Short mmCIF file of C-alpha atoms and ligand atoms in Angstrom, two decimals:
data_model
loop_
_atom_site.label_atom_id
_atom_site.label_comp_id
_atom_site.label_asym_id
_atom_site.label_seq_id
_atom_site.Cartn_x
_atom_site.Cartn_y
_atom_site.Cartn_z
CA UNK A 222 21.67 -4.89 -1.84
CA UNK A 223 17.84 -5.42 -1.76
CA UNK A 224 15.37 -3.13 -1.48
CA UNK A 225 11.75 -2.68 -1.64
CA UNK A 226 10.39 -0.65 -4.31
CA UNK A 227 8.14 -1.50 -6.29
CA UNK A 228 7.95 -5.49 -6.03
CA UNK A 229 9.03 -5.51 -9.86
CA UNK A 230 12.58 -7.22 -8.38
CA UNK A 231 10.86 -9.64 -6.23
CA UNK A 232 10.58 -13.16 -6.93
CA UNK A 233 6.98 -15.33 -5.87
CA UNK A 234 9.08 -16.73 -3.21
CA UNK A 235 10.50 -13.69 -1.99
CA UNK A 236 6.84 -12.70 -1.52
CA UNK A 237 5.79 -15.58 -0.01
CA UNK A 238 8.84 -15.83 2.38
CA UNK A 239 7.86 -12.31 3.36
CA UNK A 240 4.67 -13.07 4.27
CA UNK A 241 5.19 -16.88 5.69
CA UNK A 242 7.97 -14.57 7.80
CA UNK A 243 5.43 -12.01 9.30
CA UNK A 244 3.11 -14.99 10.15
CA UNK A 245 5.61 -16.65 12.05
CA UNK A 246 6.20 -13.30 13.69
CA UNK A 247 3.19 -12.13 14.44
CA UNK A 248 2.27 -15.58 16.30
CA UNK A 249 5.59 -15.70 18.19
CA UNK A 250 6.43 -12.12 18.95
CA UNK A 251 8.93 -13.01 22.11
CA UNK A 252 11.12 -14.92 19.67
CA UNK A 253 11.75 -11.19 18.17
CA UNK A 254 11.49 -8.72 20.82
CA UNK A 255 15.73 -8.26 20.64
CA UNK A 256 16.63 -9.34 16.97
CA UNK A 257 17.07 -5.32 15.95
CA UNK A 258 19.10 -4.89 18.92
CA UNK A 259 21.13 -1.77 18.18
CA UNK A 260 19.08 -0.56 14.78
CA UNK A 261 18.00 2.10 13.70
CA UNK A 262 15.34 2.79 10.82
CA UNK A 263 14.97 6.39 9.41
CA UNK A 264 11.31 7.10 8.49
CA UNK A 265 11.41 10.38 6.11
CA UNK A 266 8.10 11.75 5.17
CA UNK A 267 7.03 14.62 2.55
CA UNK A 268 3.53 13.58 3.38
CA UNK A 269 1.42 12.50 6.06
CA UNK A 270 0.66 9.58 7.51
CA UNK A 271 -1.13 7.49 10.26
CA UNK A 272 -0.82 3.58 9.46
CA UNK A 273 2.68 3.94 7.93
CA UNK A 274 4.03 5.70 11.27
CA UNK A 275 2.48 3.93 13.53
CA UNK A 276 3.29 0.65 12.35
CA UNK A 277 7.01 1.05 11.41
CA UNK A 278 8.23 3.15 14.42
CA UNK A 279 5.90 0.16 16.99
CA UNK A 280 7.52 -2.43 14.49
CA UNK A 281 11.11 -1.36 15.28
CA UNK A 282 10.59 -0.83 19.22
CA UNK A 283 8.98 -4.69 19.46
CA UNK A 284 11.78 -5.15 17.48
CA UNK A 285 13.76 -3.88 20.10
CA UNK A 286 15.59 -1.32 17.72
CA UNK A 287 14.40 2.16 17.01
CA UNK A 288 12.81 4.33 14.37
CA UNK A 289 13.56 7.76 14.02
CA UNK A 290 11.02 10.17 12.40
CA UNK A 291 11.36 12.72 10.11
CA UNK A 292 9.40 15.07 8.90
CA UNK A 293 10.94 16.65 5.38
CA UNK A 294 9.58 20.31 6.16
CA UNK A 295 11.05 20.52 9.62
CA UNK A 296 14.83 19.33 8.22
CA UNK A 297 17.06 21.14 6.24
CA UNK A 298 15.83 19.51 2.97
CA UNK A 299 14.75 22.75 1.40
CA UNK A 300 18.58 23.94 1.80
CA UNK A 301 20.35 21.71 0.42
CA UNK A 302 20.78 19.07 -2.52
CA UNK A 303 18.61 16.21 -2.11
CA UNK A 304 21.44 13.70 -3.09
CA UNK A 305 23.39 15.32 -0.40
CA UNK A 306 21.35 15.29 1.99
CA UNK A 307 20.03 12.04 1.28
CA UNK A 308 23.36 10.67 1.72
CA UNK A 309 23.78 11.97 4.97
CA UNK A 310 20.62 10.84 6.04
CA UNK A 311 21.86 7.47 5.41
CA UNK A 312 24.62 7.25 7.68
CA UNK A 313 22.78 7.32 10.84
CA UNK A 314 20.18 4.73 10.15
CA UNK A 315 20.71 0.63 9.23
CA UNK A 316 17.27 0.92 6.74
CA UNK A 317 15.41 4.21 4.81
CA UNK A 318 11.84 3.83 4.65
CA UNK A 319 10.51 7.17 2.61
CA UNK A 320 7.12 8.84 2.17
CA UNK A 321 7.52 10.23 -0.85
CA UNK A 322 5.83 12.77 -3.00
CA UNK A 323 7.55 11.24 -5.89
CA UNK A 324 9.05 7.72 -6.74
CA UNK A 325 12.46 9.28 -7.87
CA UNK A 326 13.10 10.13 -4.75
CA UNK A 327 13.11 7.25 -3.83
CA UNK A 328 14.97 5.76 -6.50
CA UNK A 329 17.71 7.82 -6.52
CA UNK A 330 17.87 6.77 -2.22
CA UNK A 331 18.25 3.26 -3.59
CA UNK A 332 20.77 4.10 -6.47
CA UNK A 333 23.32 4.56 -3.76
CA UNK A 334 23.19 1.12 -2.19
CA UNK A 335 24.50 2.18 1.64
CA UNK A 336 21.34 0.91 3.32
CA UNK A 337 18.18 -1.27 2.18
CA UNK A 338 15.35 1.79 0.91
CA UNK A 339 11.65 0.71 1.73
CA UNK A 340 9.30 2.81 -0.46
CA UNK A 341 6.51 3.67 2.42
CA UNK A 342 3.99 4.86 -0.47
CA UNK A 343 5.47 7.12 -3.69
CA UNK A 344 2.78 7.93 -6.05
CA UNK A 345 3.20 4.81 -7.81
CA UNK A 346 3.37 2.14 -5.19
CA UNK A 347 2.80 1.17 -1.75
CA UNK A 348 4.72 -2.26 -1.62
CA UNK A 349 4.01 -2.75 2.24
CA UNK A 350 0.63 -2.56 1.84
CA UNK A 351 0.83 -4.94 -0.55
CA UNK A 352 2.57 -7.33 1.91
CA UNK A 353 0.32 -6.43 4.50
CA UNK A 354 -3.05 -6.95 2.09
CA UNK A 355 -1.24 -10.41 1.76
CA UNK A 356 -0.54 -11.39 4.78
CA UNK A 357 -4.40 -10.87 5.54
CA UNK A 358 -5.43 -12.24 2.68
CA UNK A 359 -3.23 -15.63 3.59
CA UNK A 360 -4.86 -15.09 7.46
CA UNK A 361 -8.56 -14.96 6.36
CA UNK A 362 -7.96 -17.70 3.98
CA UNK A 363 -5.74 -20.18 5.46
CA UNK A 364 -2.77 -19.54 2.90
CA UNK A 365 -2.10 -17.76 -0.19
CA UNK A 366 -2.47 -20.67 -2.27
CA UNK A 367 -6.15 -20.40 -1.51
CA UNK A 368 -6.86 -17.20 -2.69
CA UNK A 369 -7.90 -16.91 -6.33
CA UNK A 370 -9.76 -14.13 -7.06
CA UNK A 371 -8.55 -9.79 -6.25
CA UNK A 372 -10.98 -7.71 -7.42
CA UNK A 373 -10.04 -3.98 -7.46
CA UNK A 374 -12.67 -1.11 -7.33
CA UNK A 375 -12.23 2.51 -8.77
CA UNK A 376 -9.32 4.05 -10.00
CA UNK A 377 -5.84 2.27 -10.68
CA UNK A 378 -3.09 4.09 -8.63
CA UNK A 379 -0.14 3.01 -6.62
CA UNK A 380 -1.73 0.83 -4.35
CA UNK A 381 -3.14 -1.48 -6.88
CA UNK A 382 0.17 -1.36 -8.88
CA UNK A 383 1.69 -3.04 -6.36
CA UNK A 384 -1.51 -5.54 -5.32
CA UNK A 385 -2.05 -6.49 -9.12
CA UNK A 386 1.82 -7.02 -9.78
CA UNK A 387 2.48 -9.23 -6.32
CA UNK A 388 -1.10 -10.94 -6.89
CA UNK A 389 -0.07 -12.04 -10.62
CA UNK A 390 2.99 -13.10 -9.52
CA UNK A 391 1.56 -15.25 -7.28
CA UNK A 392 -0.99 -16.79 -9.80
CA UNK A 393 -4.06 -14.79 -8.25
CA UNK A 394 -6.48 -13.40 -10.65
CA UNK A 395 -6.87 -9.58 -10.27
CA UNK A 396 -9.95 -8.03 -11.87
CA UNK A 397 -9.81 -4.43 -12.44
CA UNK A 398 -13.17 -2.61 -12.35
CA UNK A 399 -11.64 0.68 -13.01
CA UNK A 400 -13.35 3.18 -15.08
CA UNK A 401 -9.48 5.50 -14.71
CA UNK A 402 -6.17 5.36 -14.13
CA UNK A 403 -4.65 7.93 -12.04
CA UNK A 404 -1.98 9.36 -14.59
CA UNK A 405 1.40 9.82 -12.57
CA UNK A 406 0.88 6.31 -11.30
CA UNK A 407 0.82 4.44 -14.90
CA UNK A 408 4.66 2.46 -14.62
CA UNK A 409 4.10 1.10 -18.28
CA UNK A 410 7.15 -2.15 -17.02
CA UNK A 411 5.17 -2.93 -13.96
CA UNK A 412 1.83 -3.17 -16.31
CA UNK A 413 3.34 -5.13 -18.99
CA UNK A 414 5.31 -7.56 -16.09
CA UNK A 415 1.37 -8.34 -14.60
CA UNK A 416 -0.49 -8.18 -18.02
CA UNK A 417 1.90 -10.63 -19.40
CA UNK A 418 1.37 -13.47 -16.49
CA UNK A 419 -2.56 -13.55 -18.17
CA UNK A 420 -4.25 -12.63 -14.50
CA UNK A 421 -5.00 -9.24 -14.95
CA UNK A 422 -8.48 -8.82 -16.23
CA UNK A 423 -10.50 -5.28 -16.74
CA UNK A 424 -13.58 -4.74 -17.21
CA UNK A 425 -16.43 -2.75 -15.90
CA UNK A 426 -18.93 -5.18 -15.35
CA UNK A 427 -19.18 -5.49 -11.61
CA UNK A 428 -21.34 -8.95 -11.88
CA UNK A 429 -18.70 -10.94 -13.80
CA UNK A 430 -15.84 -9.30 -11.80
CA UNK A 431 -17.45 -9.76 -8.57
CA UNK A 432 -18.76 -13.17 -9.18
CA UNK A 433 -16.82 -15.78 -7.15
CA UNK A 434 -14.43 -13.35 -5.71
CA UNK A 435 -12.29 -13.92 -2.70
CA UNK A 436 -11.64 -10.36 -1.79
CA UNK A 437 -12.73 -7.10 -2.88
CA UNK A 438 -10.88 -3.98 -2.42
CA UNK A 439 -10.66 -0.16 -2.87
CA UNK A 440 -9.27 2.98 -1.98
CA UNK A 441 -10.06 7.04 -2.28
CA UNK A 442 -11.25 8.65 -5.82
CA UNK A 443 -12.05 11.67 -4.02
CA UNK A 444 -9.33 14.35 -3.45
CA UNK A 445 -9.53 16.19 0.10
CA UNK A 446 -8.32 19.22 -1.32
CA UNK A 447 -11.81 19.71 -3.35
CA UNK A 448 -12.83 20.19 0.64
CA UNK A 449 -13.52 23.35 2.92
CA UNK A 450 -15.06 22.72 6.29
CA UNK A 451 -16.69 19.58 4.38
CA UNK A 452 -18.11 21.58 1.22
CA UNK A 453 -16.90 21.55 -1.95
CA UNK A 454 -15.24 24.74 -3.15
CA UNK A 455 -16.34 26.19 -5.97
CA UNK A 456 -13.49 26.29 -7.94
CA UNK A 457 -13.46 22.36 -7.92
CA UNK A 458 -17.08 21.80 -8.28
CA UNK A 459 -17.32 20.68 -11.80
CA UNK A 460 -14.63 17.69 -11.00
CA UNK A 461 -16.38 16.78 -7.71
CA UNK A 462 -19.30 15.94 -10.08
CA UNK A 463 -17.17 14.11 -13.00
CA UNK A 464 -15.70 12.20 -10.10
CA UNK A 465 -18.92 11.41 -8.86
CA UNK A 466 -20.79 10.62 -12.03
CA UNK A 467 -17.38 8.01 -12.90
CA UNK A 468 -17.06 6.28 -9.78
CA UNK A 469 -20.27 5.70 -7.19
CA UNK A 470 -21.28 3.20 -9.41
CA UNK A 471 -18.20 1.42 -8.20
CA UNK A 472 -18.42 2.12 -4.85
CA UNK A 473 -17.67 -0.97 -2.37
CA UNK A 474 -20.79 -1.15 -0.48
CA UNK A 475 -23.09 -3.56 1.66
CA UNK A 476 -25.74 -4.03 -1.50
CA UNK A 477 -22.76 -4.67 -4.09
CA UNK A 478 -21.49 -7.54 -1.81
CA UNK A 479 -24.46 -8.97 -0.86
CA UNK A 480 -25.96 -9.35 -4.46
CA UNK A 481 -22.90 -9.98 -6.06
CA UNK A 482 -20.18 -11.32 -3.60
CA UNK A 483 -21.25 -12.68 -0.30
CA UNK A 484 -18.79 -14.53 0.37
CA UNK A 485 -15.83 -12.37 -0.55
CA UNK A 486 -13.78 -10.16 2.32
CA UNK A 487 -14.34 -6.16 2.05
CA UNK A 488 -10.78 -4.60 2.24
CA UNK A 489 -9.40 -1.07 1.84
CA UNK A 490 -5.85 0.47 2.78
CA UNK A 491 -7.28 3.09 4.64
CA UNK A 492 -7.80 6.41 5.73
CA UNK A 493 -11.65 5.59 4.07
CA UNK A 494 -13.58 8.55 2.31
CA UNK A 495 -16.83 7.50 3.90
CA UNK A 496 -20.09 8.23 1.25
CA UNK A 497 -17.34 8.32 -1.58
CA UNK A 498 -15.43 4.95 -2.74
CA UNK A 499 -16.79 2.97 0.53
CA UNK A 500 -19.61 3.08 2.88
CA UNK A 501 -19.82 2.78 6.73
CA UNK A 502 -22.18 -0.24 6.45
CA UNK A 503 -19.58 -2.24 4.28
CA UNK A 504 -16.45 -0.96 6.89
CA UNK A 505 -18.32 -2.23 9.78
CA UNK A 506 -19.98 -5.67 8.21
CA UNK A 507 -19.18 -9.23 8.74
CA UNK A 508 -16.90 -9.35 6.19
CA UNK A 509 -14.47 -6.32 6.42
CA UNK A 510 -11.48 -7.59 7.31
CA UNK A 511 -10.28 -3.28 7.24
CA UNK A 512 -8.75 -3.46 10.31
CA UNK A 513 -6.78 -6.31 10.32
CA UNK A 514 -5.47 -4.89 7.16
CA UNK A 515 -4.00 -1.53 8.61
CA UNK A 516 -2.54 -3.81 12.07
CA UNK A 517 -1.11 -5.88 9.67
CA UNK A 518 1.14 -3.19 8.22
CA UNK A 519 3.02 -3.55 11.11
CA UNK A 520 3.66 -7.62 10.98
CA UNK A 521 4.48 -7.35 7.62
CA UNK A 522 6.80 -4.37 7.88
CA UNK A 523 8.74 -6.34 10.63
CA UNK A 524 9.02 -9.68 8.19
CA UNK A 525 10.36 -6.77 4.87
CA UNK A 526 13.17 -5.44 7.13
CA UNK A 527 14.64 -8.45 8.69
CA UNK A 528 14.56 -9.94 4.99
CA UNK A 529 16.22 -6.50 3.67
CA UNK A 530 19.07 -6.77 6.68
CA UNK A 531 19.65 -10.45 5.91
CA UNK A 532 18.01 -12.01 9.25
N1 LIG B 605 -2.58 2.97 4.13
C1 LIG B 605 -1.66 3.89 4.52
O1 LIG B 605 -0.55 3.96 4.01
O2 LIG B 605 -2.08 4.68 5.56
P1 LIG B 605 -1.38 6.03 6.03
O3 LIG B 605 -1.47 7.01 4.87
O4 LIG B 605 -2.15 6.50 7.21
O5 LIG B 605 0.06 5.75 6.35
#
């Protein structure tokens, strides 16, 4: 049974049949409007969500199937054995996609092989963003095979896991410019898979990562939590400033692209930490292609699930 996890199983042509898929889709919507006649995915979240929702559950219905949402804290989760009820869960729905707080989850979902599991962002991966980062990567370029050059701002976490794996896969040169590594992320296989293809690059130059790039992208260093009523609390003052100190000199904005990558698209998975990792200038300038990103979720999402049931 297939799944998607972590991209680690998928092939460069699986990737690119996904994406060449959602294209095809997304041009020629009436072609699908009944193909999920009858379907039903089961979205379970432990955390919150806009993009994720949105564009799964609106997937499904132009699908013409359904998605069901569920919210962990309002089931009877907390009763119960997860296997168990996990299993159950399963029975009602012809695809999982999970929110999880933790990748096992997940895992142990897939383990059971009833239904195809979609892992909707653990703490180490977000595989449809991936696909949908793709997908408008192959849009604003006219095809994948023209798009050489990823360069990642800030701190490494689950979203670029999955970016620098499906990008080296693909033969696209990732550049890391990422002063940490968020710790429960690190999948030491998924590093080793991309290191080993000779496209992952680090450094913390900005001009030699940012020279000749195609696409620069970034997502939140700053935890919301540090937050009351939009001022810091005390108690996490000291690693507001360490976070501050490590990272605004990485952070995607209108001067960074200007001097040092005119050309290349400004992308970010969204929700954006204005002031922190990106500014409002570089969201809103000629070359943010943001918001084609987060509707692309949804194309994408509609090309992983008919591939996962086999259509
Ligand atoms: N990018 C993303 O997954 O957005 P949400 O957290 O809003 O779903």
């Amino acid at each position: 049974m297939k799944h998607c996890l972590h991209l680690k199983d998928w092939s460069a042509d699986d990737i690119r049949n996904v994406i060449e898929r959602a294209i095809e889709i997304k041009k020629n919507p009436e072609k699908y409007n009944n193909i999920l006649k009858n379907k039903t995915l089961i979205m379970l979240f432990q955390k919150s969500s806009t993009r994720t929702r949105l564009s799964f559950e609106t997937g499904m219905t132009q699908l013409g199937g359904h998605g069901i949402f569920l919210d962990q804290k309002t089931t009877q989760f907390a009763l119960t054995d997860y296997r168990d009820e996990i299993r159950a869960v399963m029975r009602f729905g012809d695809v999982l996609m999970m929110r999880s707080k933790e990748y096992k989850d997940v895992a142990t979902a897939a383990s059971f092989n009833h239904i195809p599991v979609i892992d909707a962002c653990s703490e180490k991966y977000h595989p449809c963003q991936t696909l949908g980062d793709l997908l408008t990567m192959a849009e604003h370029s006219g095809g994948l095979d023209k798009v050489k050059k990823v360069v990642w701002l800030g701190i490494e976490n689950n979203v670029s896991n999955t970016l620098k794996l499906a990008c080296t896969k693909l033969g696209i040169d990732i550049f890391l410019v990422t002063p940490k590594v968020h710790e429960i992320s690190v999948d030491e296989e998924l590093n080793k898979m991309a290191d080993d293809t000779g496209h992952v690059h680090k450094t913390l130059d900005l001009q030699e990562a940012l020279a000749g790039a195609d696409y620069v992208h970034t997502d939140t260093w700053m935890d919301m939590e540090f937050f009351d009523d939009g001022k810091v609390k005390a108690e996490y003052q000291t690693e507001y400033d360490k976070r501050i100190a490590m990272f605004k000199p990485y952070q995607l904005n209108v001067q960074l692209i200007e001097e040092h990558a005119p050309h290349a698209k400004i992308m970010h998975c969204m929700p954006c930490h204005v002031g922190y990792e990106i500014t409002t200038d570089a969201i809103n300038h000629k070359n943010s292609v943001i918001f084609d990103q987060a509707e692309n979720r949804m194309h994408a999402q509609k090309a992983i699930i008919l591939y996962l049931l086999g259509k």
